[in-house]
């Protein structure tokens, strides 16, 4: 099948306040909320059809998400597309001269293989590609 | 049904170059491309599962999209959720103190009713709500 939108990630200052809007006012169902200490963030995933909205809050003043918040304020951070085969996608990207940020795909806690593409290669968008499982 | 992601909109400088990446390298299928003179933009919609990626290019140096490009460069511009009933959504938003940018829902060329929510009410995200048809 073709690519789908796996999630859209937003950086927020206060996760409870963001949930008061995205969950309680907009009515999106929360699927998961947890700290990811090694990445220095607290995350929450909300369901939106076949996609999710990811809320990201930095746990400290350090790291990429904290720098994003400091420089740009709250808002859209990245989008993640689910693809059939991440290796094939990476090959196509590299062949086209796009900058893939990971030498090899990384594997997350759920066993999903993923890579990031530099915003300069994707018209200003930090793009994540997940391999559909 | 619950809310779904209708589309994610990106502002780009050159639509052909953006299509060379999003359509030709990432492999997303183009559904539509046209100028919307009254909004001062050229748009292209690409299919991504139940959602779409919208590419937006300003037709001149004037208007909100041109100002966005001038100030922030290319990148993520807004997200649009499809909701069951836009009036109900607007009532909930107003009751919660969120700033809805349209006094009454607007209607697009496809007869879809929609509103925008100010980024300051949505944690930095320009949020569009479409009524599912």
JSON list of C-alpha atoms in Angstrom, two decimals, chain B residues 9 16 19 29-30 32 34 37 39 42-43 47 60-61 64-65 67 71 90 94-95 106 108 125 127-128 132:
[
{"chain": "B", "resi": 9, "resn": "UNK", "atom": "CA", "xyz": [-0.24, 21.94, 4.55]},
{"chain": "B", "resi": 16, "resn": "UNK", "atom": "CA", "xyz": [7.62, 21.85, -9.32]},
{"chain": "B", "resi": 19, "resn": "UNK", "atom": "CA", "xyz": [6.60, 17.84, -6.36]},
{"chain": "B", "resi": 29, "resn": "UNK", "atom": "CA", "xyz": [0.26, 10.38, -5.75]},
{"chain": "B", "resi": 30, "resn": "UNK", "atom": "CA", "xyz": [-0.84, 13.84, -6.90]},
{"chain": "B", "resi": 32, "resn": "UNK", "atom": "CA", "xyz": [-5.05, 17.85, -7.84]},
{"chain": "B", "resi": 34, "resn": "UNK", "atom": "CA", "xyz": [-4.54, 24.36, -9.45]},
{"chain": "B", "resi": 37, "resn": "UNK", "atom": "CA", "xyz": [-6.44, 33.22, -7.49]},
{"chain": "B", "resi": 39, "resn": "UNK", "atom": "CA", "xyz": [-6.39, 33.29, -2.11]},
{"chain": "B", "resi": 42, "resn": "UNK", "atom": "CA", "xyz": [-1.13, 27.68, -6.25]},
{"chain": "B", "resi": 43, "resn": "UNK", "atom": "CA", "xyz": [-1.91, 24.39, -4.51]},
{"chain": "B", "resi": 47, "resn": "UNK", "atom": "CA", "xyz": [-2.58, 11.38, -1.36]},
{"chain": "B", "resi": 60, "resn": "UNK", "atom": "CA", "xyz": [2.78, 37.02, -5.43]},
{"chain": "B", "resi": 61, "resn": "UNK", "atom": "CA", "xyz": [4.59, 38.77, -2.59]},
{"chain": "B", "resi": 64, "resn": "UNK", "atom": "CA", "xyz": [-0.56, 35.41, 4.43]},
{"chain": "B", "resi": 65, "resn": "UNK", "atom": "CA", "xyz": [1.26, 32.56, 2.70]},
{"chain": "B", "resi": 67, "resn": "UNK", "atom": "CA", "xyz": [4.37, 36.58, 4.53]},
{"chain": "B", "resi": 71, "resn": "UNK", "atom": "CA", "xyz": [9.33, 35.27, 7.72]},
{"chain": "B", "resi": 90, "resn": "UNK", "atom": "CA", "xyz": [-16.91, 25.69, 17.08]},
{"chain": "B", "resi": 94, "resn": "UNK", "atom": "CA", "xyz": [-15.66, 29.09, 21.89]},
{"chain": "B", "resi": 95, "resn": "UNK", "atom": "CA", "xyz": [-16.94, 27.73, 25.23]},
{"chain": "B", "resi": 106, "resn": "UNK", "atom": "CA", "xyz": [-16.74, 29.34, 5.31]},
{"chain": "B", "resi": 108, "resn": "UNK", "atom": "CA", "xyz": [-15.02, 25.98, -0.14]},
{"chain": "B", "resi": 125, "resn": "UNK", "atom": "CA", "xyz": [-0.54, 25.36, 15.49]},
{"chain": "B", "resi": 127, "resn": "UNK", "atom": "CA", "xyz": [-5.60, 24.52, 12.95]},
{"chain": "B", "resi": 128, "resn": "UNK", "atom": "CA", "xyz": [-8.26, 24.11, 10.29]},
{"chain": "B", "resi": 132, "resn": "UNK", "atom": "CA", "xyz": [-16.70, 15.65, 6.97]}
]
